[in-house]
Amino acid sequence: MRARIPWWRHRRVLPWLIQAAAALLVLLVISALISNLVVNLSAAGLLLSWRWLGTPAGFDLGETLLPYGAGDPYWLALLSGLLNSLRVIAAALVGATALGTAVGLASFSRNALLRSLARVYVEVIRNCPLLMQLLFWYFVVFLGLPDGASALHLPGVVLAKSGLHLGPAALVDGVWRAPIRLSLEFTALLWALVVYSGAFIAEVVRGGVQAVPPGQWEAARSLGLRPRDSLARIVLPQALRVIVPGLNNQYIALAKNSSLAVAVGYGDLYSVAETTLNQTGRAIEVVLIVLGSYLLIDLAISALMNGLNRLVQLHER
Amino acid sequence: MSSSRHQQLPPQEQLSALETLRLACFANPLDGLISLALISAVLAAAWQLLRWALLQAQWGVIAANSTLLALGRYPEPQRWRLWLLLWLLSTVAGLSWGLLRRQSWPRNDLLATAVLTGLTLWAPAAVAQPLAVQAHWWGLTAWLLLLRSSAGAMAARVPPPVLQCWALLWPVVYVSGMGLIAGGLGLVRVPSPLWGGLLLTLIEACFAMLLCLPLGLALALGRSSGLPLLRMGAVAYIEFIRGAPLITLLFLGQNILGFLLPGGLSPDRIWRAAWVLTVFASAYVAEALRAGLAAIPRGQVEAARSLGLNTAQTLSHVVLPQAIKVALPALVGQFISLLQDTTLLSLIGLMELLGTARTVLANPEFLGRNAEVYVVLALLFWCCCAALGLGSRALEVRLNRQRSVAVR
Amino acid sequence: MTQALAADVVMLEARGVNTWYPNGHHALRNVDLTVHQGEVVVIMGPSGSGKSTFLRTFNGLEDFQTGSIIIDGINIGDDLRQRDAIRREVGMVFQQFNLFPHLTVLDNLTLAPVLVRGRAKTQVERQALELLERVGIHEQAHKYPGQLSGGQQQRVAIARSLCMEPRLMLFDEPTSALDPEMVQEVLQVMQELAAGGMTMVVVTHEVRFARQVADRVVLMADGEVLEIAAPEQFFSNPQHPRSQQFLSQIN
């Protein structure tokens, strides 16, 4: 009886057949692509190899954390690029979180002016492409900064056309000298990322606070807590349950957006990779390295945020 | 959530304007201080901006390059085809608008009409277009508004099947528009490197928007399917794409796609980029749609199955109509990102709007006009994205009013 | 005479049905049930007793691993076409109504007959309006489900199932999600349906309905059928200790 059911009507057989067909199709496409790849690559004399990583790169990077010069090999250039990426990502994460939280909370302020300013900031930033904002900040604002004596200086911070100087700075022969100098490209990229991601994080924070039932505010108020205490002790801890997963998405987006550094000439991973490809023609290897690195960065951020998420969720029980 | 909170507010007492202002901004000394500081900062910024815009900025760079920014190097003798395309677009847009709204003219529609009319009268004149071109734009807008009102009046008599299939008209419009732009079939061919500016931005964005929907739907269905292999495949695709920055995927498309396809089959740079945008957007669209699918209670499927509907009928008549409504705001959000993401094409050397703007800025004649060009571009993008966002919010409100989606 | 003849036709026959949930829980243990044409069977039992699971196996919404279920001569097996055939012949009414919120009441009724049976829309609409009149809500035909009360929605759901002209109707706690004042209007419709000769299997806690309408009452607990009896006997003189316990709890 059971054997006589044709396969296209059999409840247990049909799903497996569909899956097998789909898997076969995908495998066929992938193997066709790979065989094309092998044929085309060997025709171009570019079969997969990693030996070129050890040859001298021959190009310089504006700023690096590691000691790196034009005579050093490609792998060191790519590693320096990765570290540059990580540096700007880490700094931007901190800045954007601070800005986003402040703006997100400002949208609940009693002050109508503050509320509407927060709204205007979010709407202006979210509806403009990041790349254009970055170019605007770099070419219009940062390259338009004064230098020398007329630079913007506060105690410990000097922002000039020559870069951002941190620590006790002194003007020597019209040039600022300070313990830490961050290049203008880094500063512009960092600023653009902070301002852009800050708007999205503000929305995440606002959504999280809004997701807390109004009854919680009322309960806090009826216990006699001041509005600031109700927010900090009652509402925010609950809002975090909604905020943290949203932040995870925004942090990953920020990490990916940092690859726009190439537009202002900051030597991040992608821009080093692009130069490397142009010089070596090693498209496959370079793309694999770049995609793999970003995957690792994403995974690291997700792991961190998942840990945080567990902490926040446990809080409730 | 937020709307229910609004309803809980007591009816507002009538306060004088001054009293309202005092409560809103100067409720206590600290608030007052903050307000004063904000007001002075905003006024100072506005004053600087105004002074720059009216006295220092040299807007001549926009007028001198307006055609380049709009069309790239599209050859002059063939531009009549783009006008024809604009007439086609305004026809379809006017009809769609009318059929959607019928005879009602809500406040938003009046606002849109006013903005459109104002723009038509002002923008072509502002960039110093000849009077004939200005008149052409007036004609286009008048035609659109005329169709909006006449289609609205006739909408009641249009048979429902036509309305249901109306959305399918847009792919047809896209294909015929591309025919007009590219040429062939008796028209002079205009090779793709000559397309540029806003034209190229729209070609790329619309291509990706149209194609990422079916692709994203297939992925979303795969990811919510009960078949483990399909689910794993969809998850792998979506997570791979969402893990990579768009610029590296565009880079992959430009440098590796040629190796992956048999010789000669690889599309040219513009279409390669369009495909990468599609592949990229489809992963995000899939996630938006999946959230929509997940929001539909299981009882809906069970009811449909107990009535004898098969899987395909259940999907197309019960699940998808509801899931798409739930996913709509997220989908529009993805479209807004997609439109913004087209600017990244300038980084791989395509002359879309931002790429064209950067060539203009590289021209010694317009050196240092960065601020003017970027501000205009920003305004353009901002208006498009904000309009999309407003439209989606209006639609959302309407759908919520209908209560036409099952809630758990 | 006719009643005796009809009672001989078996509409539903479940033999030795066993169901394990994916988590290993043994939800149905060797359950047997026979329902004759025109009969009304009420299944009662404490929550978690498997009565809803049992009902849902009758139209393939729930799987079973061993045993057999034959409905109107069709065996529920692995043949997808037979499952579809059974679903066409078996109507189901849910606790949560499960009306399609994006369709008007009328479209809710006509969707399946047009799609599944391939009938002409105008003809189905005429039948749907008659059914709506029978359940007392034909004025609401062009409203959306969200605009109706719970009781009205459940009556629409019953009409929606009837529009497919089923041979057997399943009711899964049809009044449990209703406000108390709306329960009666739904039970009224079900009672009329039973009086019209419809074969029905009803999972419910409504004792009065079971007493007045049921031909037999089934008591389930822990995935087993413990007692099958005529209502007067079941409610006045239950045999199984679990039946006595259950009745004392709900009274």
PDB file of C-alpha atoms in Angstrom, chain B residues 154-404:
ATOM      1  CA  MET B 154     -12.393  56.773 -12.815  1.00  0.00           C
ATOM      2  CA  ALA B 155     -10.826  54.410 -10.266  1.00  0.00           C
ATOM      3  CA  ALA B 156     -14.187  53.071  -9.084  1.00  0.00           C
ATOM      4  CA  ARG B 157     -14.938  51.778 -12.571  1.00  0.00           C
ATOM      5  CA  VAL B 158     -11.601  49.969 -13.030  1.00  0.00           C
ATOM      6  CA  PRO B 159     -12.070  46.195 -12.613  1.00  0.00           C
ATOM      7  CA  PRO B 160     -10.277  44.784  -9.516  1.00  0.00           C
ATOM      8  CA  PRO B 161      -8.010  42.366 -11.458  1.00  0.00           C
ATOM      9  CA  VAL B 162      -6.426  45.376 -13.197  1.00  0.00           C
ATOM     10  CA  LEU B 163      -5.722  46.969  -9.817  1.00  0.00           C
ATOM     11  CA  GLN B 164      -4.246  43.747  -8.449  1.00  0.00           C
ATOM     12  CA  CYS B 165      -1.832  43.401 -11.348  1.00  0.00           C
ATOM     13  CA  TRP B 166      -1.018  47.120 -11.483  1.00  0.00           C
ATOM     14  CA  ALA B 167       2.290  46.734  -9.616  1.00  0.00           C
ATOM     15  CA  LEU B 168       3.528  44.399 -12.362  1.00  0.00           C
ATOM     16  CA  LEU B 169       3.450  47.411 -14.686  1.00  0.00           C
ATOM     17  CA  TRP B 170       6.606  48.818 -13.064  1.00  0.00           C
ATOM     18  CA  PRO B 171       8.986  46.093 -14.279  1.00  0.00           C
ATOM     19  CA  VAL B 172       7.513  46.622 -17.759  1.00  0.00           C
ATOM     20  CA  VAL B 173       8.154  50.350 -17.448  1.00  0.00           C
ATOM     21  CA  TYR B 174      11.721  49.624 -16.324  1.00  0.00           C
ATOM     22  CA  VAL B 175      12.445  47.331 -19.255  1.00  0.00           C
ATOM     23  CA  SER B 176      10.968  49.707 -21.814  1.00  0.00           C
ATOM     24  CA  GLY B 177      12.784  52.598 -20.148  1.00  0.00           C
ATOM     25  CA  MET B 178      16.061  50.720 -20.421  1.00  0.00           C
ATOM     26  CA  GLY B 179      15.251  50.089 -24.078  1.00  0.00           C
ATOM     27  CA  LEU B 180      14.845  53.822 -24.594  1.00  0.00           C
ATOM     28  CA  ILE B 181      18.056  54.621 -22.713  1.00  0.00           C
ATOM     29  CA  ALA B 182      20.249  51.948 -24.276  1.00  0.00           C
ATOM     30  CA  GLY B 183      18.826  51.962 -27.783  1.00  0.00           C
ATOM     31  CA  GLY B 184      18.735  49.082 -30.210  1.00  0.00           C
ATOM     32  CA  LEU B 185      15.734  47.938 -32.290  1.00  0.00           C
ATOM     33  CA  GLY B 186      16.203  50.809 -34.733  1.00  0.00           C
ATOM     34  CA  LEU B 187      17.237  53.365 -32.127  1.00  0.00           C
ATOM     35  CA  VAL B 188      20.859  54.492 -32.094  1.00  0.00           C
ATOM     36  CA  ARG B 189      22.770  52.588 -29.418  1.00  0.00           C
ATOM     37  CA  VAL B 190      24.063  54.620 -26.503  1.00  0.00           C
ATOM     38  CA  PRO B 191      26.820  52.577 -24.823  1.00  0.00           C
ATOM     39  CA  SER B 192      26.645  52.266 -21.060  1.00  0.00           C
ATOM     40  CA  PRO B 193      29.842  54.237 -20.257  1.00  0.00           C
ATOM     41  CA  LEU B 194      27.998  57.315 -21.517  1.00  0.00           C
ATOM     42  CA  TRP B 195      25.201  56.915 -18.936  1.00  0.00           C
ATOM     43  CA  GLY B 196      25.953  58.861 -15.811  1.00  0.00           C
ATOM     44  CA  GLY B 197      24.862  61.152 -13.033  1.00  0.00           C
ATOM     45  CA  LEU B 198      21.420  60.867 -11.517  1.00  0.00           C
ATOM     46  CA  LEU B 199      20.334  58.797 -14.531  1.00  0.00           C
ATOM     47  CA  LEU B 200      22.832  56.055 -13.706  1.00  0.00           C
ATOM     48  CA  THR B 201      22.006  56.215  -9.992  1.00  0.00           C
ATOM     49  CA  LEU B 202      18.353  55.605 -10.794  1.00  0.00           C
ATOM     50  CA  ILE B 203      19.086  52.871 -13.343  1.00  0.00           C
ATOM     51  CA  GLU B 204      21.139  50.970 -10.774  1.00  0.00           C
ATOM     52  CA  ALA B 205      18.827  51.569  -7.802  1.00  0.00           C
ATOM     53  CA  CYS B 206      15.648  50.636  -9.699  1.00  0.00           C
ATOM     54  CA  PHE B 207      17.231  47.499 -11.158  1.00  0.00           C
ATOM     55  CA  ALA B 208      18.229  46.311  -7.700  1.00  0.00           C
ATOM     56  CA  MET B 209      14.905  47.306  -6.112  1.00  0.00           C
ATOM     57  CA  LEU B 210      12.881  45.394  -8.696  1.00  0.00           C
ATOM     58  CA  LEU B 211      15.003  42.244  -8.667  1.00  0.00           C
ATOM     59  CA  CYS B 212      15.817  42.006  -4.962  1.00  0.00           C
ATOM     60  CA  LEU B 213      12.137  41.537  -4.123  1.00  0.00           C
ATOM     61  CA  PRO B 214      11.605  38.146  -5.799  1.00  0.00           C
ATOM     62  CA  LEU B 215      15.102  37.025  -4.798  1.00  0.00           C
ATOM     63  CA  GLY B 216      14.590  38.162  -1.204  1.00  0.00           C
ATOM     64  CA  LEU B 217      11.191  36.475  -1.098  1.00  0.00           C
ATOM     65  CA  ALA B 218      12.680  33.170  -2.235  1.00  0.00           C
ATOM     66  CA  LEU B 219      15.390  33.469   0.430  1.00  0.00           C
ATOM     67  CA  ALA B 220      12.909  34.397   3.149  1.00  0.00           C
ATOM     68  CA  LEU B 221      10.719  31.427   2.260  1.00  0.00           C
ATOM     69  CA  GLY B 222      13.795  29.200   2.235  1.00  0.00           C
ATOM     70  CA  ARG B 223      14.888  30.455   5.623  1.00  0.00           C
ATOM     71  CA  SER B 224      11.441  29.910   7.171  1.00  0.00           C
ATOM     72  CA  SER B 225      10.931  26.576   5.421  1.00  0.00           C
ATOM     73  CA  GLY B 226      10.696  23.287   7.284  1.00  0.00           C
ATOM     74  CA  LEU B 227      13.228  21.666   4.968  1.00  0.00           C
ATOM     75  CA  PRO B 228      16.611  21.798   6.727  1.00  0.00           C
ATOM     76  CA  LEU B 229      18.766  21.888   3.591  1.00  0.00           C
ATOM     77  CA  LEU B 230      16.869  24.796   2.061  1.00  0.00           C
ATOM     78  CA  ARG B 231      16.953  26.598   5.387  1.00  0.00           C
ATOM     79  CA  MET B 232      20.694  26.112   5.759  1.00  0.00           C
ATOM     80  CA  GLY B 233      21.339  27.288   2.212  1.00  0.00           C
ATOM     81  CA  ALA B 234      19.310  30.435   2.728  1.00  0.00           C
ATOM     82  CA  VAL B 235      20.954  31.138   6.089  1.00  0.00           C
ATOM     83  CA  ALA B 236      24.431  30.682   4.607  1.00  0.00           C
ATOM     84  CA  TYR B 237      23.671  33.100   1.757  1.00  0.00           C
ATOM     85  CA  ILE B 238      22.029  35.731   3.937  1.00  0.00           C
ATOM     86  CA  GLU B 239      24.684  35.663   6.634  1.00  0.00           C
ATOM     87  CA  PHE B 240      27.551  35.700   4.158  1.00  0.00           C
ATOM     88  CA  ILE B 241      26.166  38.745   2.376  1.00  0.00           C
ATOM     89  CA  ARG B 242      25.250  40.562   5.568  1.00  0.00           C
ATOM     90  CA  GLY B 243      28.696  39.918   7.007  1.00  0.00           C
ATOM     91  CA  ALA B 244      30.568  41.589   4.184  1.00  0.00           C
ATOM     92  CA  PRO B 245      30.870  45.327   3.541  1.00  0.00           C
ATOM     93  CA  LEU B 246      29.161  46.345   0.287  1.00  0.00           C
ATOM     94  CA  ILE B 247      32.363  47.861  -1.044  1.00  0.00           C
ATOM     95  CA  THR B 248      34.183  44.527  -0.842  1.00  0.00           C
ATOM     96  CA  LEU B 249      31.308  42.825  -2.666  1.00  0.00           C
ATOM     97  CA  LEU B 250      31.374  45.474  -5.388  1.00  0.00           C
ATOM     98  CA  PHE B 251      35.117  44.957  -5.575  1.00  0.00           C
ATOM     99  CA  LEU B 252      34.516  41.214  -5.851  1.00  0.00           C
ATOM    100  CA  GLY B 253      31.973  41.811  -8.599  1.00  0.00           C
ATOM    101  CA  GLN B 254      34.358  43.990 -10.604  1.00  0.00           C
ATOM    102  CA  ASN B 255      37.440  41.801 -10.179  1.00  0.00           C
ATOM    103  CA  ILE B 256      36.274  38.207  -9.810  1.00  0.00           C
ATOM    104  CA  LEU B 257      32.952  37.889 -11.640  1.00  0.00           C
ATOM    105  CA  GLY B 258      34.871  37.881 -14.918  1.00  0.00           C
ATOM    106  CA  PHE B 259      36.833  34.836 -13.734  1.00  0.00           C
ATOM    107  CA  LEU B 260      33.726  32.962 -12.549  1.00  0.00           C
ATOM    108  CA  LEU B 261      31.773  33.158 -15.791  1.00  0.00           C
ATOM    109  CA  PRO B 262      32.818  31.620 -19.084  1.00  0.00           C
ATOM    110  CA  GLY B 263      34.685  34.107 -21.261  1.00  0.00           C
ATOM    111  CA  GLY B 264      32.521  36.754 -22.912  1.00  0.00           C
ATOM    112  CA  LEU B 265      29.476  36.051 -20.740  1.00  0.00           C
ATOM    113  CA  SER B 266      30.446  38.537 -18.075  1.00  0.00           C
ATOM    114  CA  PRO B 267      28.227  41.643 -18.112  1.00  0.00           C
ATOM    115  CA  ASP B 268      29.845  45.054 -18.396  1.00  0.00           C
ATOM    116  CA  ARG B 269      30.883  47.124 -15.367  1.00  0.00           C
ATOM    117  CA  ILE B 270      27.544  48.851 -14.915  1.00  0.00           C
ATOM    118  CA  TRP B 271      25.474  45.684 -14.930  1.00  0.00           C
ATOM    119  CA  ARG B 272      28.012  43.843 -12.818  1.00  0.00           C
ATOM    120  CA  ALA B 273      27.584  46.541 -10.180  1.00  0.00           C
ATOM    121  CA  ALA B 274      23.791  46.377 -10.561  1.00  0.00           C
ATOM    122  CA  TRP B 275      23.850  42.626  -9.958  1.00  0.00           C
ATOM    123  CA  VAL B 276      26.048  43.017  -6.898  1.00  0.00           C
ATOM    124  CA  LEU B 277      23.630  45.618  -5.519  1.00  0.00           C
ATOM    125  CA  THR B 278      20.764  43.197  -6.160  1.00  0.00           C
ATOM    126  CA  VAL B 279      22.495  40.279  -4.499  1.00  0.00           C
ATOM    127  CA  PHE B 280      23.420  42.511  -1.558  1.00  0.00           C
ATOM    128  CA  ALA B 281      19.957  44.031  -1.113  1.00  0.00           C
ATOM    129  CA  SER B 282      18.192  40.678  -1.462  1.00  0.00           C
ATOM    130  CA  ALA B 283      19.805  39.387   1.743  1.00  0.00           C
ATOM    131  CA  TYR B 284      18.492  42.366   3.703  1.00  0.00           C
ATOM    132  CA  VAL B 285      15.094  42.252   2.006  1.00  0.00           C
ATOM    133  CA  ALA B 286      14.930  38.548   2.891  1.00  0.00           C
ATOM    134  CA  GLU B 287      15.400  39.385   6.565  1.00  0.00           C
ATOM    135  CA  ALA B 288      12.677  42.039   6.418  1.00  0.00           C
ATOM    136  CA  LEU B 289      10.287  39.605   4.750  1.00  0.00           C
ATOM    137  CA  ARG B 290      11.184  36.829   7.167  1.00  0.00           C
ATOM    138  CA  ALA B 291      10.190  39.050  10.068  1.00  0.00           C
ATOM    139  CA  GLY B 292       6.889  39.602   8.257  1.00  0.00           C
ATOM    140  CA  LEU B 293       6.385  35.873   7.752  1.00  0.00           C
ATOM    141  CA  ALA B 294       7.213  35.180  11.401  1.00  0.00           C
ATOM    142  CA  ALA B 295       4.577  37.692  12.501  1.00  0.00           C
ATOM    143  CA  ILE B 296       1.735  35.674  10.930  1.00  0.00           C
ATOM    144  CA  PRO B 297       0.187  33.344  13.533  1.00  0.00           C
ATOM    145  CA  ARG B 298       0.342  29.625  12.809  1.00  0.00           C
ATOM    146  CA  GLY B 299      -3.448  29.463  13.032  1.00  0.00           C
ATOM    147  CA  GLN B 300      -3.701  31.296   9.713  1.00  0.00           C
ATOM    148  CA  VAL B 301      -1.824  28.513   7.926  1.00  0.00           C
ATOM    149  CA  GLU B 302      -3.747  25.823   9.809  1.00  0.00           C
ATOM    150  CA  ALA B 303      -7.072  27.388   8.888  1.00  0.00           C
ATOM    151  CA  ALA B 304      -6.072  27.628   5.247  1.00  0.00           C
ATOM    152  CA  ARG B 305      -4.832  24.032   5.173  1.00  0.00           C
ATOM    153  CA  SER B 306      -7.993  22.710   6.879  1.00  0.00           C
ATOM    154  CA  LEU B 307     -10.040  24.407   4.184  1.00  0.00           C
ATOM    155  CA  GLY B 308      -8.136  22.328   1.642  1.00  0.00           C
ATOM    156  CA  LEU B 309      -5.797  25.019   0.263  1.00  0.00           C
ATOM    157  CA  ASN B 310      -2.446  23.580  -0.783  1.00  0.00           C
ATOM    158  CA  THR B 311       0.920  25.063   0.193  1.00  0.00           C
ATOM    159  CA  ALA B 312       1.151  27.412  -2.769  1.00  0.00           C
ATOM    160  CA  GLN B 313      -2.420  28.658  -2.363  1.00  0.00           C
ATOM    161  CA  THR B 314      -1.917  29.145   1.367  1.00  0.00           C
ATOM    162  CA  LEU B 315       1.165  31.236   0.709  1.00  0.00           C
ATOM    163  CA  SER B 316      -0.209  33.375  -2.074  1.00  0.00           C
ATOM    164  CA  HIS B 317      -3.713  33.978  -0.722  1.00  0.00           C
ATOM    165  CA  VAL B 318      -3.304  33.929   3.051  1.00  0.00           C
ATOM    166  CA  VAL B 319       0.277  34.293   4.292  1.00  0.00           C
ATOM    167  CA  LEU B 320       2.009  36.629   1.856  1.00  0.00           C
ATOM    168  CA  PRO B 321      -0.692  39.314   1.621  1.00  0.00           C
ATOM    169  CA  GLN B 322      -0.437  39.718   5.393  1.00  0.00           C
ATOM    170  CA  ALA B 323       3.331  39.225   5.737  1.00  0.00           C
ATOM    171  CA  ILE B 324       4.134  41.851   3.113  1.00  0.00           C
ATOM    172  CA  LYS B 325       2.008  44.396   4.944  1.00  0.00           C
ATOM    173  CA  VAL B 326       3.892  43.704   8.167  1.00  0.00           C
ATOM    174  CA  ALA B 327       7.241  43.900   6.399  1.00  0.00           C
ATOM    175  CA  LEU B 328       6.448  47.065   4.436  1.00  0.00           C
ATOM    176  CA  PRO B 329       8.129  49.646   6.717  1.00  0.00           C
ATOM    177  CA  ALA B 330      11.281  47.525   6.925  1.00  0.00           C
ATOM    178  CA  LEU B 331      11.224  47.005   3.155  1.00  0.00           C
ATOM    179  CA  VAL B 332      11.006  50.719   2.488  1.00  0.00           C
ATOM    180  CA  GLY B 333      13.865  51.197   4.960  1.00  0.00           C
ATOM    181  CA  GLN B 334      15.920  48.779   2.882  1.00  0.00           C
ATOM    182  CA  PHE B 335      15.040  50.653  -0.304  1.00  0.00           C
ATOM    183  CA  ILE B 336      16.199  53.888   1.317  1.00  0.00           C
ATOM    184  CA  SER B 337      19.521  52.246   2.250  1.00  0.00           C
ATOM    185  CA  LEU B 338      19.813  50.847  -1.243  1.00  0.00           C
ATOM    186  CA  LEU B 339      19.375  54.288  -2.785  1.00  0.00           C
ATOM    187  CA  GLN B 340      22.073  55.629  -0.472  1.00  0.00           C
ATOM    188  CA  ASP B 341      24.331  52.659  -1.146  1.00  0.00           C
ATOM    189  CA  THR B 342      24.465  53.488  -4.861  1.00  0.00           C
ATOM    190  CA  THR B 343      26.948  56.227  -3.906  1.00  0.00           C
ATOM    191  CA  LEU B 344      29.502  53.475  -3.248  1.00  0.00           C
ATOM    192  CA  LEU B 345      29.598  52.812  -6.976  1.00  0.00           C
ATOM    193  CA  SER B 346      31.697  55.962  -7.257  1.00  0.00           C
ATOM    194  CA  LEU B 347      34.431  54.144  -5.330  1.00  0.00           C
ATOM    195  CA  ILE B 348      34.725  51.500  -8.055  1.00  0.00           C
ATOM    196  CA  GLY B 349      34.906  54.154 -10.736  1.00  0.00           C
ATOM    197  CA  LEU B 350      31.317  54.359 -11.952  1.00  0.00           C
ATOM    198  CA  MET B 351      30.058  57.832 -12.860  1.00  0.00           C
ATOM    199  CA  GLU B 352      26.817  57.838 -10.900  1.00  0.00           C
ATOM    200  CA  LEU B 353      25.676  61.000  -9.165  1.00  0.00           C
ATOM    201  CA  LEU B 354      28.469  61.169  -6.584  1.00  0.00           C
ATOM    202  CA  GLY B 355      31.121  59.966  -9.054  1.00  0.00           C
ATOM    203  CA  THR B 356      30.082  62.660 -11.533  1.00  0.00           C
ATOM    204  CA  ALA B 357      30.138  65.243  -8.772  1.00  0.00           C
ATOM    205  CA  ARG B 358      33.696  64.254  -7.908  1.00  0.00           C
ATOM    206  CA  THR B 359      34.823  64.651 -11.523  1.00  0.00           C
ATOM    207  CA  VAL B 360      33.227  68.100 -11.530  1.00  0.00           C
ATOM    208  CA  LEU B 361      35.166  68.964  -8.370  1.00  0.00           C
ATOM    209  CA  ALA B 362      38.382  67.670  -9.928  1.00  0.00           C
ATOM    210  CA  ASN B 363      37.925  70.147 -12.785  1.00  0.00           C
ATOM    211  CA  PRO B 364      40.344  73.071 -12.138  1.00  0.00           C
ATOM    212  CA  GLU B 365      37.582  75.497 -13.086  1.00  0.00           C
ATOM    213  CA  PHE B 366      35.485  74.397 -10.090  1.00  0.00           C
ATOM    214  CA  LEU B 367      38.257  73.665  -7.622  1.00  0.00           C
ATOM    215  CA  GLY B 368      37.226  74.273  -3.997  1.00  0.00           C
ATOM    216  CA  ARG B 369      33.493  74.275  -4.711  1.00  0.00           C
ATOM    217  CA  ASN B 370      33.129  71.136  -2.548  1.00  0.00           C
ATOM    218  CA  ALA B 371      30.644  72.618  -0.140  1.00  0.00           C
ATOM    219  CA  GLU B 372      28.215  73.814  -2.815  1.00  0.00           C
ATOM    220  CA  VAL B 373      28.190  70.512  -4.702  1.00  0.00           C
ATOM    221  CA  TYR B 374      27.913  68.276  -1.641  1.00  0.00           C
ATOM    222  CA  VAL B 375      25.146  70.388  -0.116  1.00  0.00           C
ATOM    223  CA  VAL B 376      23.067  70.147  -3.273  1.00  0.00           C
ATOM    224  CA  LEU B 377      23.661  66.407  -3.522  1.00  0.00           C
ATOM    225  CA  ALA B 378      22.794  65.955   0.130  1.00  0.00           C
ATOM    226  CA  LEU B 379      19.551  67.870  -0.343  1.00  0.00           C
ATOM    227  CA  LEU B 380      18.683  65.736  -3.358  1.00  0.00           C
ATOM    228  CA  PHE B 381      19.283  62.466  -1.526  1.00  0.00           C
ATOM    229  CA  TRP B 382      17.628  63.756   1.594  1.00  0.00           C
ATOM    230  CA  CYS B 383      14.447  64.692  -0.256  1.00  0.00           C
ATOM    231  CA  CYS B 384      14.226  61.325  -2.037  1.00  0.00           C
ATOM    232  CA  CYS B 385      14.833  59.311   1.134  1.00  0.00           C
ATOM    233  CA  ALA B 386      12.585  61.453   3.302  1.00  0.00           C
ATOM    234  CA  ALA B 387       9.796  61.193   0.727  1.00  0.00           C
ATOM    235  CA  LEU B 388      10.120  57.404   0.690  1.00  0.00           C
ATOM    236  CA  GLY B 389      10.069  57.347   4.482  1.00  0.00           C
ATOM    237  CA  LEU B 390       7.026  59.606   4.711  1.00  0.00           C
ATOM    238  CA  GLY B 391       5.201  57.547   2.100  1.00  0.00           C
ATOM    239  CA  SER B 392       5.861  54.340   3.991  1.00  0.00           C
ATOM    240  CA  ARG B 393       4.702  55.866   7.264  1.00  0.00           C
ATOM    241  CA  ALA B 394       1.465  57.052   5.633  1.00  0.00           C
ATOM    242  CA  LEU B 395       0.887  53.566   4.254  1.00  0.00           C
ATOM    243  CA  GLU B 396       1.621  52.041   7.648  1.00  0.00           C
ATOM    244  CA  VAL B 397      -0.970  54.239   9.334  1.00  0.00           C
ATOM    245  CA  ARG B 398      -3.530  53.292   6.721  1.00  0.00           C
ATOM    246  CA  LEU B 399      -2.854  49.571   7.070  1.00  0.00           C
ATOM    247  CA  ASN B 400      -3.034  49.797  10.852  1.00  0.00           C
ATOM    248  CA  ARG B 401      -6.404  51.484  10.555  1.00  0.00           C
ATOM    249  CA  GLN B 402      -7.714  48.648   8.424  1.00  0.00           C
ATOM    250  CA  ARG B 403      -6.542  46.135  11.034  1.00  0.00           C
ATOM    251  CA  SER B 404      -6.004  43.840   8.121  1.00  0.00           C
TER     252      SER B 404
END
